Coordinates of C-alpha atoms in Angstrom, one line a residue:
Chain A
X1 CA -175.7 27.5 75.0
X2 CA -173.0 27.3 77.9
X3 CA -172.5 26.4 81.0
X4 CA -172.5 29.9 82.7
X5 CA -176.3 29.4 82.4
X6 CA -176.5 26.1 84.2
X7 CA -174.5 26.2 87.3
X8 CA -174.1 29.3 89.3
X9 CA -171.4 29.5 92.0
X10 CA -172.2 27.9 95.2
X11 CA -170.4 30.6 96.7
X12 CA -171.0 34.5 95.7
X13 CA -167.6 35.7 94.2
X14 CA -168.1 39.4 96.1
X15 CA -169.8 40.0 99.2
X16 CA -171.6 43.5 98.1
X17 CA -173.2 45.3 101.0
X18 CA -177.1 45.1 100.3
X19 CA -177.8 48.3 98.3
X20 CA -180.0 50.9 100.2
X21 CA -179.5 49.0 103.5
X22 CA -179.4 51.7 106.0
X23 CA -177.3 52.1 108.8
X24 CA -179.7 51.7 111.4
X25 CA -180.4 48.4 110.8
X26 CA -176.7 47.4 110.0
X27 CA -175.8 48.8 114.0
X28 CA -178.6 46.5 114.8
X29 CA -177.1 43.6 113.1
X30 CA -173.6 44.0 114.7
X31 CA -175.3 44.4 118.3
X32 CA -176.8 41.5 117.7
X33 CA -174.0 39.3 116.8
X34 CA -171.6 40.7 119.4
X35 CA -174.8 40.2 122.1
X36 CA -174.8 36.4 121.0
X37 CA -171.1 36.3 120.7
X38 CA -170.1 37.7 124.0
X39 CA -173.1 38.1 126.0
X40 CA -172.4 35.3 127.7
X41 CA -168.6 36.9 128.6
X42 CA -170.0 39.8 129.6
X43 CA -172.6 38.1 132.1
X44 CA -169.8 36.2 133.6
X45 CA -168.4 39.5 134.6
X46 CA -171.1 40.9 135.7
X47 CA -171.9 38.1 137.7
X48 CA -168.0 38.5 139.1
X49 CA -168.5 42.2 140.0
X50 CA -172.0 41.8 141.8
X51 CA -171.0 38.8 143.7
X52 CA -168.4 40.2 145.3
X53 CA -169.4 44.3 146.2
X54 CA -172.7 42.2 147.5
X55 CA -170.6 39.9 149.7
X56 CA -172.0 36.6 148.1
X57 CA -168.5 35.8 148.0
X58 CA -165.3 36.7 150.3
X59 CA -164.6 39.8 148.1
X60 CA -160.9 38.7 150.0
X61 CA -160.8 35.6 147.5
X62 CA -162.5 36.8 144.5
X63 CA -161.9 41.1 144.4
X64 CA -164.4 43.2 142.8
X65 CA -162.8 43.8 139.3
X66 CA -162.6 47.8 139.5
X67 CA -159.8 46.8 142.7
X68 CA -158.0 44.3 139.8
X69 CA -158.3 46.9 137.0
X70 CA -156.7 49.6 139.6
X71 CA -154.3 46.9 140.8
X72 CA -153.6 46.1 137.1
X73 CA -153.2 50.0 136.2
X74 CA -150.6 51.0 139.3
X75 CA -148.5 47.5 138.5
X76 CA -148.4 49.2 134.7
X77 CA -147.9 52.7 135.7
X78 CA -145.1 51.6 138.0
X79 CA -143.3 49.7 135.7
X80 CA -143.6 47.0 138.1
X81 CA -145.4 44.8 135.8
X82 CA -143.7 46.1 132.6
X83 CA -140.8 44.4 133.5
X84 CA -142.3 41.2 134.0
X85 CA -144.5 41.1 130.8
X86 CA -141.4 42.0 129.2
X87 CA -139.5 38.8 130.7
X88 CA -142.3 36.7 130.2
X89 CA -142.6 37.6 126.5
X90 CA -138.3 37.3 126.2
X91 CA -138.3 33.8 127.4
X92 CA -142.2 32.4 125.7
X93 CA -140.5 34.1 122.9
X94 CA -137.0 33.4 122.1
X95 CA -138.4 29.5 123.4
X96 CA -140.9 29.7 120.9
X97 CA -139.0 31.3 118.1
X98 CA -136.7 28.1 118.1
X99 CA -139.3 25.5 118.2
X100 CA -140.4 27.1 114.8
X101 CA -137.1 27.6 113.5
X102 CA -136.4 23.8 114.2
X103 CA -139.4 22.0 114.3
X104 CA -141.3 23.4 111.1
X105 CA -138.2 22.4 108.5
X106 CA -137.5 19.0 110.9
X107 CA -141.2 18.1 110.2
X108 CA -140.9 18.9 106.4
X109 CA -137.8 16.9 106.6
X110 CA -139.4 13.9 107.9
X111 CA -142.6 14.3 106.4
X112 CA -141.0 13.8 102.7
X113 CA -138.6 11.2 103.8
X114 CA -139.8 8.2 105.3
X115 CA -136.1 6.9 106.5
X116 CA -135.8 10.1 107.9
X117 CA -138.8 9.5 110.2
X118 CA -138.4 5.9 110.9
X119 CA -135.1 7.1 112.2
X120 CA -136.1 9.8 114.3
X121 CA -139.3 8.8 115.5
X122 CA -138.9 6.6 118.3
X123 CA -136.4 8.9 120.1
X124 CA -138.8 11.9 119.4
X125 CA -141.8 9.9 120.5
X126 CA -139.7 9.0 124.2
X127 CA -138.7 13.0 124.5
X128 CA -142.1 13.4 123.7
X129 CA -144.1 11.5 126.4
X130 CA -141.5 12.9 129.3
X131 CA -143.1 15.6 131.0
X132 CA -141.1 18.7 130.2
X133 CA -141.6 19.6 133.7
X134 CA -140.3 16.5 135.6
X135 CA -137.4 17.2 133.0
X136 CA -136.8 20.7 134.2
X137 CA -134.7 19.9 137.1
X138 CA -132.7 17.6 134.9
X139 CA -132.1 21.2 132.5
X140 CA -131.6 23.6 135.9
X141 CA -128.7 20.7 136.4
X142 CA -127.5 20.9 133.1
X143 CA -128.1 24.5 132.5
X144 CA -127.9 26.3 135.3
X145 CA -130.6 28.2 137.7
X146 CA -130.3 31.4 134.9
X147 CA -132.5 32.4 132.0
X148 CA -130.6 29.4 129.7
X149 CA -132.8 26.4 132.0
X150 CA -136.5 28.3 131.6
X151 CA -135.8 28.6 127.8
X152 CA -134.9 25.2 127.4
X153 CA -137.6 23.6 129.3
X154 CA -140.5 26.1 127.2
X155 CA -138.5 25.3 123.9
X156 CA -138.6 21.2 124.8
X157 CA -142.5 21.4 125.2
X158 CA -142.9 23.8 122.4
X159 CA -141.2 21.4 119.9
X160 CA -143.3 18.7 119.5
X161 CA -147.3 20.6 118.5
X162 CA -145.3 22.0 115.8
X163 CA -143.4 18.8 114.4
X164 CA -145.9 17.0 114.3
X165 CA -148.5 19.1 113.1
X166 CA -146.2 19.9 110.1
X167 CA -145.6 16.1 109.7
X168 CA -149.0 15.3 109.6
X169 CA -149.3 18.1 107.4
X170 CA -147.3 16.7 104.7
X171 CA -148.0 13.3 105.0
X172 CA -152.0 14.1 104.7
X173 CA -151.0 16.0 101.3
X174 CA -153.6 14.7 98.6
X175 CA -151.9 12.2 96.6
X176 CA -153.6 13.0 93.4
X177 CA -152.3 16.6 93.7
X178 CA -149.2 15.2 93.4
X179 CA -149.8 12.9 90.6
X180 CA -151.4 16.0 88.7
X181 CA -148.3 18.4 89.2
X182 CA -146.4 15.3 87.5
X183 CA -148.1 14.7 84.7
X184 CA -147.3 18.6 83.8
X185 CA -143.4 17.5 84.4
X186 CA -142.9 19.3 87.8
X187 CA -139.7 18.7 89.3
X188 CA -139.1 17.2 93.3
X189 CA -138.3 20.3 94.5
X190 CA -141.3 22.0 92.2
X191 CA -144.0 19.7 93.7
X192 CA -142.2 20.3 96.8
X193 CA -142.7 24.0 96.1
X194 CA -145.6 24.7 94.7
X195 CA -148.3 21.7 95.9
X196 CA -146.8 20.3 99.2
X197 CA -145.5 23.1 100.9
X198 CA -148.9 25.0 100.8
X199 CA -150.9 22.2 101.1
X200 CA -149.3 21.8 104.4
X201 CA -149.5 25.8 105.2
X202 CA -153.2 25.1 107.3
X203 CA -151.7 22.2 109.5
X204 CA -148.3 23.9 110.0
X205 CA -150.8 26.7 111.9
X206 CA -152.7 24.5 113.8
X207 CA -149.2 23.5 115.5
X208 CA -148.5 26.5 115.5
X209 CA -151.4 27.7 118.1
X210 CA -150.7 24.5 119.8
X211 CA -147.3 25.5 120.0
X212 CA -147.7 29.1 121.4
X213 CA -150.5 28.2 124.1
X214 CA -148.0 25.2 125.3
X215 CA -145.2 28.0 125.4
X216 CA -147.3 30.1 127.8
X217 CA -148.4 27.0 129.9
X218 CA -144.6 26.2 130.3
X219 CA -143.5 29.9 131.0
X220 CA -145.8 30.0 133.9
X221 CA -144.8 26.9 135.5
X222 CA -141.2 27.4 134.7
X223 CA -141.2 31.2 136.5
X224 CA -142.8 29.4 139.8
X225 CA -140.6 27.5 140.3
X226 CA -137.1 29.0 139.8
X227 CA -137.8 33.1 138.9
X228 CA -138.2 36.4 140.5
X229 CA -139.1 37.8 137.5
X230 CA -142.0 37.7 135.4
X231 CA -145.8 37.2 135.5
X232 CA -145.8 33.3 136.7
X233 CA -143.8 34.6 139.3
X234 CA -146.2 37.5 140.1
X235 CA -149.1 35.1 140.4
X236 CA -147.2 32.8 143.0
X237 CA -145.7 36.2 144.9
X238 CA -148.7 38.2 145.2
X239 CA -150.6 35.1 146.3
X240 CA -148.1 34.8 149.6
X241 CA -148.4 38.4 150.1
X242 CA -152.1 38.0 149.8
X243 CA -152.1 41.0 147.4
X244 CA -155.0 39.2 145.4
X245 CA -155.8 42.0 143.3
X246 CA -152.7 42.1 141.3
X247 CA -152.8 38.3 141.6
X248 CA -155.5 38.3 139.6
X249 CA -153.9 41.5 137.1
X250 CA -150.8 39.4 136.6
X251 CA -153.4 36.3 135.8
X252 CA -155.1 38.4 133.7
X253 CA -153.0 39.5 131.4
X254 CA -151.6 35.9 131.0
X255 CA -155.2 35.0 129.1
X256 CA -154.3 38.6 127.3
X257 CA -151.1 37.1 126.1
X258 CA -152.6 33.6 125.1
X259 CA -155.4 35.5 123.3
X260 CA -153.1 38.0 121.7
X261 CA -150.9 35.7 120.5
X262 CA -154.0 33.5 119.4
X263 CA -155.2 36.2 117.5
X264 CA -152.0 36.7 115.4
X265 CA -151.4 33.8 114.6
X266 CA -155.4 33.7 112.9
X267 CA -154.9 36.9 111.2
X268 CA -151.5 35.6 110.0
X269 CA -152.9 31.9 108.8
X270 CA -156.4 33.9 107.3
X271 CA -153.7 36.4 104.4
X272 CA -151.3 33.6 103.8
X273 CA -154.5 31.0 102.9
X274 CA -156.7 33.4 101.5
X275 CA -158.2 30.7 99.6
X276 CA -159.3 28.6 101.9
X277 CA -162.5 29.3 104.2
X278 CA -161.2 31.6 107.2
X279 CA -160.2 29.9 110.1
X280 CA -161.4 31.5 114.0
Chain B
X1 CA -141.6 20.4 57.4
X2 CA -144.2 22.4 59.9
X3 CA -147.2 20.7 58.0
X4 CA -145.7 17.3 57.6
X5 CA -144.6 17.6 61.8
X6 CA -148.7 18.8 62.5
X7 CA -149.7 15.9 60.2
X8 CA -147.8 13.3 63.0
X9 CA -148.3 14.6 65.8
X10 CA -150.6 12.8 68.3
X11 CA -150.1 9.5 66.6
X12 CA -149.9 6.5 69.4
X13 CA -149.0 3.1 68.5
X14 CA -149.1 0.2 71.1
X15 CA -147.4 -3.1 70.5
X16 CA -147.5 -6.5 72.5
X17 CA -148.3 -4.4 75.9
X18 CA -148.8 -6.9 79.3
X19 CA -149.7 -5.5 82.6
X20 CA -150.8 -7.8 85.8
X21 CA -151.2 -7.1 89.3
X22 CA -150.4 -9.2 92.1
X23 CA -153.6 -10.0 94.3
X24 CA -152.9 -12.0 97.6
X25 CA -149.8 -13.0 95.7
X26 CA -151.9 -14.5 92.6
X27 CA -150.5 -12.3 89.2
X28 CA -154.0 -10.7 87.7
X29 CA -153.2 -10.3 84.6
X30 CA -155.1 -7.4 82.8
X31 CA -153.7 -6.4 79.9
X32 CA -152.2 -9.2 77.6
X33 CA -150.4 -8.9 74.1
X34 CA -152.1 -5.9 73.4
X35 CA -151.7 -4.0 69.9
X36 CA -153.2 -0.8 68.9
X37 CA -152.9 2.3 66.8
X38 CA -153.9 5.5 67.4
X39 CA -154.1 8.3 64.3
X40 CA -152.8 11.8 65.0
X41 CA -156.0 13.8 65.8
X42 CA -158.6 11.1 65.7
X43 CA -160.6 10.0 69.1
X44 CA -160.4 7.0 70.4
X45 CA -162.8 5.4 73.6
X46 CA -161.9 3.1 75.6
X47 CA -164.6 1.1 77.6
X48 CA -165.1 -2.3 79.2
X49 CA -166.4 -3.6 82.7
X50 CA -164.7 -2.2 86.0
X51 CA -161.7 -4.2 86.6
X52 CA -160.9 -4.8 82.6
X53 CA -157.6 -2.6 82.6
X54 CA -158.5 0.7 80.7
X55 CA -157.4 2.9 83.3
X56 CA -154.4 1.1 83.3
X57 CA -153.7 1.3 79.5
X58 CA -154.5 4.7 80.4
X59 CA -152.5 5.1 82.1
X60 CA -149.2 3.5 80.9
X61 CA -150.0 5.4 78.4
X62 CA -149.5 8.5 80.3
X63 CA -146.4 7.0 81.9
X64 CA -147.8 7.1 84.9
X65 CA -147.4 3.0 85.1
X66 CA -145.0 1.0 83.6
X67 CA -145.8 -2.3 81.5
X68 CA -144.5 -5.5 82.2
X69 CA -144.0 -5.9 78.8
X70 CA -144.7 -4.2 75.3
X71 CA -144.2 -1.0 74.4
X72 CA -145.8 2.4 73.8
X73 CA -144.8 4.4 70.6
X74 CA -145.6 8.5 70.4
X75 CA -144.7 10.0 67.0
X76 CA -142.4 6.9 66.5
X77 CA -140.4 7.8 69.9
X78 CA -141.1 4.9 72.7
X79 CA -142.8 6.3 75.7
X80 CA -140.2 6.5 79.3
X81 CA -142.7 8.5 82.1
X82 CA -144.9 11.2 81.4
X83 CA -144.0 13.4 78.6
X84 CA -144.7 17.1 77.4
X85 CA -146.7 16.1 74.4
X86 CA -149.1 14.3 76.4
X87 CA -151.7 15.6 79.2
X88 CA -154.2 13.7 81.8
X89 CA -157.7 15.0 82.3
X90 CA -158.6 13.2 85.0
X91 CA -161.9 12.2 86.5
X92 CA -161.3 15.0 89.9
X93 CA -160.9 18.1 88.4
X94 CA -157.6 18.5 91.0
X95 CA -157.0 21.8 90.7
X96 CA -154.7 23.7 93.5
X97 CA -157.3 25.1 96.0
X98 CA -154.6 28.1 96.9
X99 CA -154.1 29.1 93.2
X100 CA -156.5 31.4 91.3
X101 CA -158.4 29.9 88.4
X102 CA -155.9 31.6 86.2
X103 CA -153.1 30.4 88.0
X104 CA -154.2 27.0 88.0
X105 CA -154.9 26.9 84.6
X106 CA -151.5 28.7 84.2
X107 CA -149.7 25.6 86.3
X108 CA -148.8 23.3 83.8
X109 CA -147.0 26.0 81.5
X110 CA -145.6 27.3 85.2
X111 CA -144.1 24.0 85.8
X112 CA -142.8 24.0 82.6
X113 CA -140.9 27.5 83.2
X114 CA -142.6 29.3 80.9
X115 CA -142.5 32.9 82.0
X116 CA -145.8 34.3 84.2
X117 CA -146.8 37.1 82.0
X118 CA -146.9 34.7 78.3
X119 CA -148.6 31.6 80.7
X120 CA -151.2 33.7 81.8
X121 CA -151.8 35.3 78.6
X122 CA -152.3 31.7 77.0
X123 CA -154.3 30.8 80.1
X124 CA -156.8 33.5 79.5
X125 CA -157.1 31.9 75.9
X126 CA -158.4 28.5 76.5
X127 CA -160.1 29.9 79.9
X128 CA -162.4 31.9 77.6
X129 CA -162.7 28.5 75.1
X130 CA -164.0 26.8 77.7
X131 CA -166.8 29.9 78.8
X132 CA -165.4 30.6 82.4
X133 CA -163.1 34.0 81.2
X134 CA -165.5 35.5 83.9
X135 CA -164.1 33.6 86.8
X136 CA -160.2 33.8 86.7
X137 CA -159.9 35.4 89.9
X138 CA -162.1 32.9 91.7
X139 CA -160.6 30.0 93.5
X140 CA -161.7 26.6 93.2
X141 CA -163.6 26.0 96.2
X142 CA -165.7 28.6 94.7
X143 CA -166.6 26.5 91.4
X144 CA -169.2 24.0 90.8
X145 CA -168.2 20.4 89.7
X146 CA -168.7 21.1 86.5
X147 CA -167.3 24.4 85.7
X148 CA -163.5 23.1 88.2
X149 CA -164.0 20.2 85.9
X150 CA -163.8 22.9 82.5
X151 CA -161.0 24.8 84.1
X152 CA -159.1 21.4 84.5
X153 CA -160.0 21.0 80.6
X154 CA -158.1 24.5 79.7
X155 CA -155.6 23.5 81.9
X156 CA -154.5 20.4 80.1
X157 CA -155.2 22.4 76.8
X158 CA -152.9 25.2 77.7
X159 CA -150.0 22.8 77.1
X160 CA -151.1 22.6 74.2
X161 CA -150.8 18.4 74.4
X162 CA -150.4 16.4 70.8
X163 CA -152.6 13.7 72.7
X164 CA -155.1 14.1 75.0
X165 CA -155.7 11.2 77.8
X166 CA -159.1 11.5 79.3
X167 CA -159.8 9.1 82.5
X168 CA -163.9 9.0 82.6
X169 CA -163.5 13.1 82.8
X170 CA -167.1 13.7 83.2
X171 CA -168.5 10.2 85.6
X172 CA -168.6 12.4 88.4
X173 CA -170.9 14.8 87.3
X174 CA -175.0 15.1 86.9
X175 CA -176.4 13.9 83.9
X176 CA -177.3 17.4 82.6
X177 CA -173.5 19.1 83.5
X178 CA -172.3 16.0 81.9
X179 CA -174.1 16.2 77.9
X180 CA -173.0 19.8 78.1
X181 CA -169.5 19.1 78.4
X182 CA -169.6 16.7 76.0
X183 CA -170.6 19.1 73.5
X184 CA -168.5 21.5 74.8
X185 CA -165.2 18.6 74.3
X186 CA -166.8 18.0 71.1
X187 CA -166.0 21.7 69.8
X188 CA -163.5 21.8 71.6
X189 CA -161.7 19.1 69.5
X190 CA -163.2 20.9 66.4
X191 CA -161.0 23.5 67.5
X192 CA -157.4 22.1 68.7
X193 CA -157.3 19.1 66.4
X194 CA -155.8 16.8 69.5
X195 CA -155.8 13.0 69.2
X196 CA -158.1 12.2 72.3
X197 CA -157.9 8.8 74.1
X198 CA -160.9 8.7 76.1
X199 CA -161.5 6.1 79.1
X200 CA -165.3 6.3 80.3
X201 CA -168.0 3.5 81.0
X202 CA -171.0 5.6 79.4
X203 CA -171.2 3.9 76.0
X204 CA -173.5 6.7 74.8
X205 CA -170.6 9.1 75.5
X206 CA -168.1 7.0 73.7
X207 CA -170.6 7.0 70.8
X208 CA -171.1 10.7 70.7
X209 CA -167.4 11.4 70.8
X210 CA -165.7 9.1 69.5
X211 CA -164.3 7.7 65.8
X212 CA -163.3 4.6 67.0
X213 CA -164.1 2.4 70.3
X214 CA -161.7 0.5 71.7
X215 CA -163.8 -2.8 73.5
X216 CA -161.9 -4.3 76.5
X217 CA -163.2 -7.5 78.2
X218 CA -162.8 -8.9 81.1
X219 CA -161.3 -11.7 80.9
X220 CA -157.6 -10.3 79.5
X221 CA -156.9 -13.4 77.1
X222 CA -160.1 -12.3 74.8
X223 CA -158.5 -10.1 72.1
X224 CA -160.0 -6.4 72.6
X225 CA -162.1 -5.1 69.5
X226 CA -162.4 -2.2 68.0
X227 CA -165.5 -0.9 66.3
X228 CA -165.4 2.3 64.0
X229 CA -168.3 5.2 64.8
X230 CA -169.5 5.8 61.5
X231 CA -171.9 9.0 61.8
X232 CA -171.4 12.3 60.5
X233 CA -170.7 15.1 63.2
X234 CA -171.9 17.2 65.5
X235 CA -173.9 14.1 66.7
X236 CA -177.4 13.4 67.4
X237 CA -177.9 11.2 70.3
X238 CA -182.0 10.3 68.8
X239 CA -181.1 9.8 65.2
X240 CA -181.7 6.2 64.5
X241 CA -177.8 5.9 62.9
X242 CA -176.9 6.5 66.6
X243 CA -179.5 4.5 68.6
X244 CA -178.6 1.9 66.2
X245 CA -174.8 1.8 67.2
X246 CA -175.6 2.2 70.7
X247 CA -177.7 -0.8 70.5
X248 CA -174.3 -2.8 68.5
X249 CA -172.3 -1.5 71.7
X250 CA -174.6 -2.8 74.2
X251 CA -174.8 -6.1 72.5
X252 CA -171.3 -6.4 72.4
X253 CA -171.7 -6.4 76.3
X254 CA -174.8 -8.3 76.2
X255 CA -176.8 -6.1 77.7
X256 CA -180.2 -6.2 74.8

């Protein structure tokens, strides 16, 4: 006798589409999860467009969303708002780029080495409670009113989700692991290798989403206060010309970027931890 | 010269070894003056109450704890950290939840920088010796307890240890997984021939497995005994030979 017979998987190893299952019912199945999955979405917009052609609210305030989609179309067709999602996505980029460059092998860094993070952690924990913002005009003073300032100020607040996710990361790194990789004769740098460093892999992406939504949070309020270029700076412009239509375009395709960005950084964490249960 | 290297490989010998804690700064001593030998491809249990120091002979043993004092002998060659000749089955199966079955299995011999292609190829061997040649691709979160527990088995195998240190490798499993695998680690040692040192607190396991059973008290200053397991194998837990030595263990923990 073996085992095979007693236990079974608790998990099927192939997901096989049910044989004979025909595509009727299948179409069913996906309208039925994307009616429970976004039904409530789609409501919302409903709700949106019927309040305001009916005049249940000022349609001045709150525009119908066929005026936002045409306002949202001529902005693209122009170019107009090309060239503020491409400076939006330069400076949320480049800012964003350097907090992983820095902050993912800083947190590894400190993570393995405890001297390393006693040393570093009380001067990272003060630059971490100062409000990037109310440090912004200290950066403008320092690095001028130009592009160098916004980057700064987006990169300062992007830092800090990602170190300390990828500190946690390490630190929470099952002990026993560890021990097992030993016992084999693994080296430092092989346990470093081949158990920490993808143990770490799911926390690193959790501060990594952090990261990218604070970058977008920190674009926008850096571009109204000091730009005439990009999509923060179209929100607060079109608001004092009272165009509210593209208002509401530019704001729009802010949540696009947050979601897009969201969204490849899912798809990215999903093939690089293939063995652990997806993450949404 | 091969023969006469097979015949002394696996053999343990343990002289004068001392181990104590400190405990809100009191020294707990657990293990004191303690001699033993272990023959090349014989298995050995070790039980006692919680608390009387056979994980930590354990161990030291796999240099993963220092003594205070004593020393452990492998082959004749004293014991400094964890060694190649050695491997720890320990009571988690700890596997590496991003690497396949195969690769896990493959790890030690990975570590070791054996090349890919030959590890895998000796992975797939004991994978199929311990019946899971079916799942190689799976990864761990897919397993049950008991079948990660058998991978973790071919794992330590793969190295293809001398000795064999087992730290209660099956307490964490239900009772029917767990007289399966014993089986299983008794053909298993049919098989490979490995000296086994064997940590558990199931005295019916020790008795199945076992040649000799190493007795450790709690109290460190009684000497530990050791009682030989005469009964001819494969085992039968209800033949009276065996209900009779189970009843000699208990008593020796006076439990009647």
């Amino acid at each position: 006798m073996t085992l095979q017979h007693l236990d079974t998987p608790p998990i099927p190893l192939s997901r096989d589409s049910a044989p004979g299952g025909s595509l009727l019912r299948r179409g069913a199945a996906v309208a039925r999860h994307g009616l429970s999955r976004y039904g409530l979405l789609a409501g919302f917009l409903v709700l949106w467009q019927v309040a305001s052609t009916m005049g249940w609210v000022s349609p001045a305030v709150l525009p119908p969303l066929d005026k936002i989609a045409a306002a949202l179309w001529n902005g693209i067709a122009s170019g107009a708002l090309v060239d503020d999602i491409a400076i939006s996505l330069q400076r949320s980029g480049i800012a964003f780029a350097g907090a992983v460059v820095l902050g993912i092998p800083l947190g590894l860094l400190m993570g393995q080495i405890p001297a390393v993070e006693r040393a570093l952690d009380p001067i990272l924990q003060l630059f971490r409670q100062t409000s990037a913002l109310a440090l912004y005009p200290v950066f403008i003073l320092l690095l001028g009113l130009g592009e160098t300032s916004k980057v700064f100020v987006i990169f300062w607040a992007t830092l800090f989700p990602v170190l300390l996710a990828t500190i946690g990361g390490v630190k929470e790194v099952d002990g026993k692991l560890i021990e097992m990789a030993r016992t084999y004769g693994a080296s430092r740098l092989a346990v470093f290798r081949r158990v920490i460093l993808p143990a770490s892999v799911p926390s690193i992406f959790v501060g990594l989403r952090l990261s990218a939504t604070t970058a977008l949070l920190l674009l926008i309020a850096a571009e109204m206060i000091g730009a005439n270029k990009g999509l923060g700076f179209q929100v607060m412009n079109a608001q004092y010309n009272f165009q509210i239509p593209l208002m509401f375009a530019a704001i729009f395709l802010l949540a696009a970027l947050g979601l897009a960005a969201n969204f490849v950084l899912v798809s990215l964490q999903n093939r690089l931890c293939r063995w652990a249960a997806p993450a949404r | 010269m091969g023969i006469h290297q097979s015949l002394l490989r696996g053999e343990v010998r343990v002289r004068g070894l001392s181990k104590s804690y400190s405990l809100n700064r009191n020294a707990l001593s657990v293990l004191r003056d303690l001699d033993l030998d272990v023959n090349g491809g014989e298995i050995l249990a070790i039980v006692g109450p919680s608390g009387c120091g056979k994980t930590t002979l354990l161990r030291i043993l796999a240099g993963l704890e220092t003594p205070d004092r004593g020393k452990v002998l492998i082959d004749g060659r004293p014991v400094a950290g964890v060694g190649r000749e050695r491997a720890v089955i320990f009571q988690e199966p700890r596997l590496l939840p991003w690497l396949t079955v195969l690769d896990n299995v493959a790890f030690g011999l990975e570590v070791r920088g054996i090349p890919a292609a030959e590890g895998r190829e000796r992975a797939r061997h004991y994978l199929r010796l311990v019946g899971l040649a079916r799942f190689e691709a799976a990864w761990p979160r897919q397993l049950s307890g008991g079948m990660a527990q058998r991978v973790g088995i071919a794992r330590a195998l793969t190295v293809r240890p001398g000795i064999l240190l087992l730290d209660e490798p099956f307490g964490a499993l239900d009772a029917m997984t767990k007289m399966t695998m014993q089986e299983e680690l008794a053909r298993i040692w049919r098989e490979e021939r490995v000296t086994m040192i064997l940590v558990t607190h199931d005295l019916e396991e020790a008795i199945f497995l076992a040649d000799r059973v190493l007795v450790l008290s709690k109290d460190s200053t009684d000497p530990a005994r050791l009682i030989d397991v005469d009964l001819a194998r494969p085992r039968d837990r209800s033949e009276p030979g065996f209900v009779a030595m189970r009843r000699r263990l208990m008593a020796e923990f006076g439990l009647h």
